[in-house]
């Protein structure tokens, strides 16, 4: 075997190992579930409608509820005081992409049904550790 052929064989072997390593890394990532985090802030007055639809659709089991949330979005402030007596609540939901789409559809429907109530949904990707 000539020197050139030997060098070519070494280069081809290195390329093959690099490709196998890349494929393995890609496969490992593919096994990881693609999770999303939804933060849904809503007026307490529409919470029951949200929870009913959320449980009916079975859109996720991992969530945190913050029952009293104060602040202001695009509607009147919700501060729980004498001036602004209403309050918001917040759900933080960790779910799959498909469950996130179903939940966003619920939020969209409620936003159409209650256009003057505070309701917002924010999404981000999640990596479980």
GROMACS .gro file of C-alpha atoms in nm:
model
  129
    1UNK     CA    1   0.000   0.000   0.000
    2UNK     CA    2   0.140   0.336  -0.101
    3UNK     CA    3   0.178   0.633   0.131
    4UNK     CA    4  -0.104   0.821  -0.047
    5UNK     CA    5  -0.340   0.525  -0.019
    6UNK     CA    6  -0.259   0.489   0.350
    7UNK     CA    7  -0.323   0.862   0.410
    8UNK     CA    8  -0.652   0.839   0.218
    9UNK     CA    9  -0.759   0.540   0.427
   10UNK     CA   10  -0.680   0.726   0.751
   11UNK     CA   11  -0.878   1.032   0.632
   12UNK     CA   12  -1.176   0.817   0.531
   13UNK     CA   13  -1.169   0.635   0.865
   14UNK     CA   14  -1.161   0.967   1.055
   15UNK     CA   15  -1.455   1.099   0.849
   16UNK     CA   16  -1.652   0.782   0.917
   17UNK     CA   17  -1.587   0.803   1.294
   18UNK     CA   18  -1.686   1.171   1.296
   19UNK     CA   19  -2.009   1.093   1.111
   20UNK     CA   20  -2.092   0.804   1.347
   21UNK     CA   21  -2.031   1.028   1.648
   22UNK     CA   22  -2.253   1.300   1.499
   23UNK     CA   23  -2.528   1.046   1.419
   24UNK     CA   24  -2.514   0.906   1.773
   25UNK     CA   25  -2.535   1.255   1.922
   26UNK     CA   26  -2.827   1.339   1.694
   27UNK     CA   27  -3.002   1.013   1.786
   28UNK     CA   28  -2.953   1.079   2.158
   29UNK     CA   29  -3.113   1.421   2.118
   30UNK     CA   30  -3.400   1.268   1.925
   31UNK     CA   31  -3.483   1.038   2.215
   32UNK     CA   32  -3.525   1.337   2.445
   33UNK     CA   33  -3.889   1.449   2.465
   34UNK     CA   34  -3.949   1.795   2.333
   35UNK     CA   35  -4.108   1.977   2.625
   36UNK     CA   36  -4.253   2.324   2.636
   37UNK     CA   37  -4.326   2.557   2.924
   38UNK     CA   38  -4.646   2.757   2.909
   39UNK     CA   39  -4.709   3.046   3.143
   40UNK     CA   40  -5.076   3.134   3.138
   41UNK     CA   41  -5.188   3.440   3.329
   42UNK     CA   42  -5.562   3.499   3.351
   43UNK     CA   43  -5.827   3.683   3.543
   44UNK     CA   44  -5.958   3.464   3.825
   45UNK     CA   45  -6.305   3.514   3.679
   46UNK     CA   46  -6.230   3.283   3.383
   47UNK     CA   47  -6.013   3.029   3.565
   48UNK     CA   48  -6.293   2.774   3.606
   49UNK     CA   49  -6.358   2.770   3.230
   50UNK     CA   50  -5.986   2.723   3.165
   51UNK     CA   51  -5.945   2.439   3.416
   52UNK     CA   52  -6.256   2.258   3.285
   53UNK     CA   53  -6.127   2.268   2.926
   54UNK     CA   54  -5.769   2.191   3.031
   55UNK     CA   55  -5.867   1.877   3.223
   56UNK     CA   56  -6.112   1.766   2.953
   57UNK     CA   57  -5.843   1.785   2.683
   58UNK     CA   58  -5.590   1.606   2.906
   59UNK     CA   59  -5.326   1.852   2.793
   60UNK     CA   60  -5.068   1.784   3.059
   61UNK     CA   61  -5.019   1.666   3.411
   62UNK     CA   62  -4.719   1.876   3.513
   63UNK     CA   63  -4.830   2.218   3.622
   64UNK     CA   64  -4.797   2.471   3.900
   65UNK     CA   65  -5.077   2.704   3.999
   66UNK     CA   66  -5.015   3.042   4.154
   67UNK     CA   67  -5.362   3.132   4.285
   68UNK     CA   68  -5.301   3.502   4.352
   69UNK     CA   69  -5.110   3.704   4.096
   70UNK     CA   70  -5.115   4.082   4.084
   71UNK     CA   71  -5.013   4.302   3.795
   72UNK     CA   72  -5.116   4.472   3.477
   73UNK     CA   73  -5.117   4.353   3.119
   74UNK     CA   74  -5.327   4.499   2.838
   75UNK     CA   75  -5.643   4.523   3.053
   76UNK     CA   76  -5.707   4.704   3.381
   77UNK     CA   77  -5.466   4.631   3.667
   78UNK     CA   78  -5.552   4.340   3.894
   79UNK     CA   79  -5.408   4.438   4.232
   80UNK     CA   80  -5.654   4.297   4.488
   81UNK     CA   81  -5.694   4.633   4.661
   82UNK     CA   82  -5.974   4.889   4.702
   83UNK     CA   83  -5.888   5.066   4.375
   84UNK     CA   84  -5.823   4.759   4.159
   85UNK     CA   85  -6.005   4.476   4.343
   86UNK     CA   86  -5.971   4.190   4.094
   87UNK     CA   87  -5.686   3.940   4.093
   88UNK     CA   88  -5.520   3.716   3.837
   89UNK     CA   89  -5.399   3.359   3.870
   90UNK     CA   90  -5.119   3.190   3.684
   91UNK     CA   91  -5.054   2.837   3.559
   92UNK     CA   92  -4.707   2.718   3.466
   93UNK     CA   93  -4.748   2.405   3.256
   94UNK     CA   94  -4.477   2.168   3.135
   95UNK     CA   95  -4.600   1.957   2.845
   96UNK     CA   96  -4.523   1.813   2.504
   97UNK     CA   97  -4.546   2.019   2.189
   98UNK     CA   98  -4.879   1.857   2.099
   99UNK     CA   99  -5.023   1.926   2.445
  100UNK     CA  100  -4.896   2.284   2.421
  101UNK     CA  101  -5.081   2.331   2.091
  102UNK     CA  102  -5.404   2.200   2.247
  103UNK     CA  103  -5.360   2.431   2.549
  104UNK     CA  104  -5.291   2.731   2.326
  105UNK     CA  105  -5.613   2.651   2.137
  106UNK     CA  106  -5.802   2.657   2.469
  107UNK     CA  107  -5.646   2.994   2.554
  108UNK     CA  108  -5.731   3.129   2.210
  109UNK     CA  109  -6.093   3.014   2.242
  110UNK     CA  110  -6.126   3.170   2.589
  111UNK     CA  111  -5.969   3.493   2.461
  112UNK     CA  112  -6.241   3.510   2.193
  113UNK     CA  113  -6.513   3.421   2.444
  114UNK     CA  114  -6.395   3.676   2.703
  115UNK     CA  115  -6.225   3.954   2.504
  116UNK     CA  116  -6.226   4.205   2.791
  117UNK     CA  117  -6.079   3.974   3.055
  118UNK     CA  118  -5.707   3.952   3.110
  119UNK     CA  119  -5.559   3.641   2.950
  120UNK     CA  120  -5.207   3.583   2.821
  121UNK     CA  121  -4.997   3.281   2.729
  122UNK     CA  122  -4.618   3.274   2.698
  123UNK     CA  123  -4.418   2.974   2.574
  124UNK     CA  124  -4.059   2.860   2.599
  125UNK     CA  125  -3.869   2.536   2.543
  126UNK     CA  126  -3.773   2.321   2.840
  127UNK     CA  127  -3.490   2.079   2.897
  128UNK     CA  128  -3.543   1.849   3.194
  129UNK     CA  129  -3.233   1.792   3.404
   0.00000   0.00000   0.00000
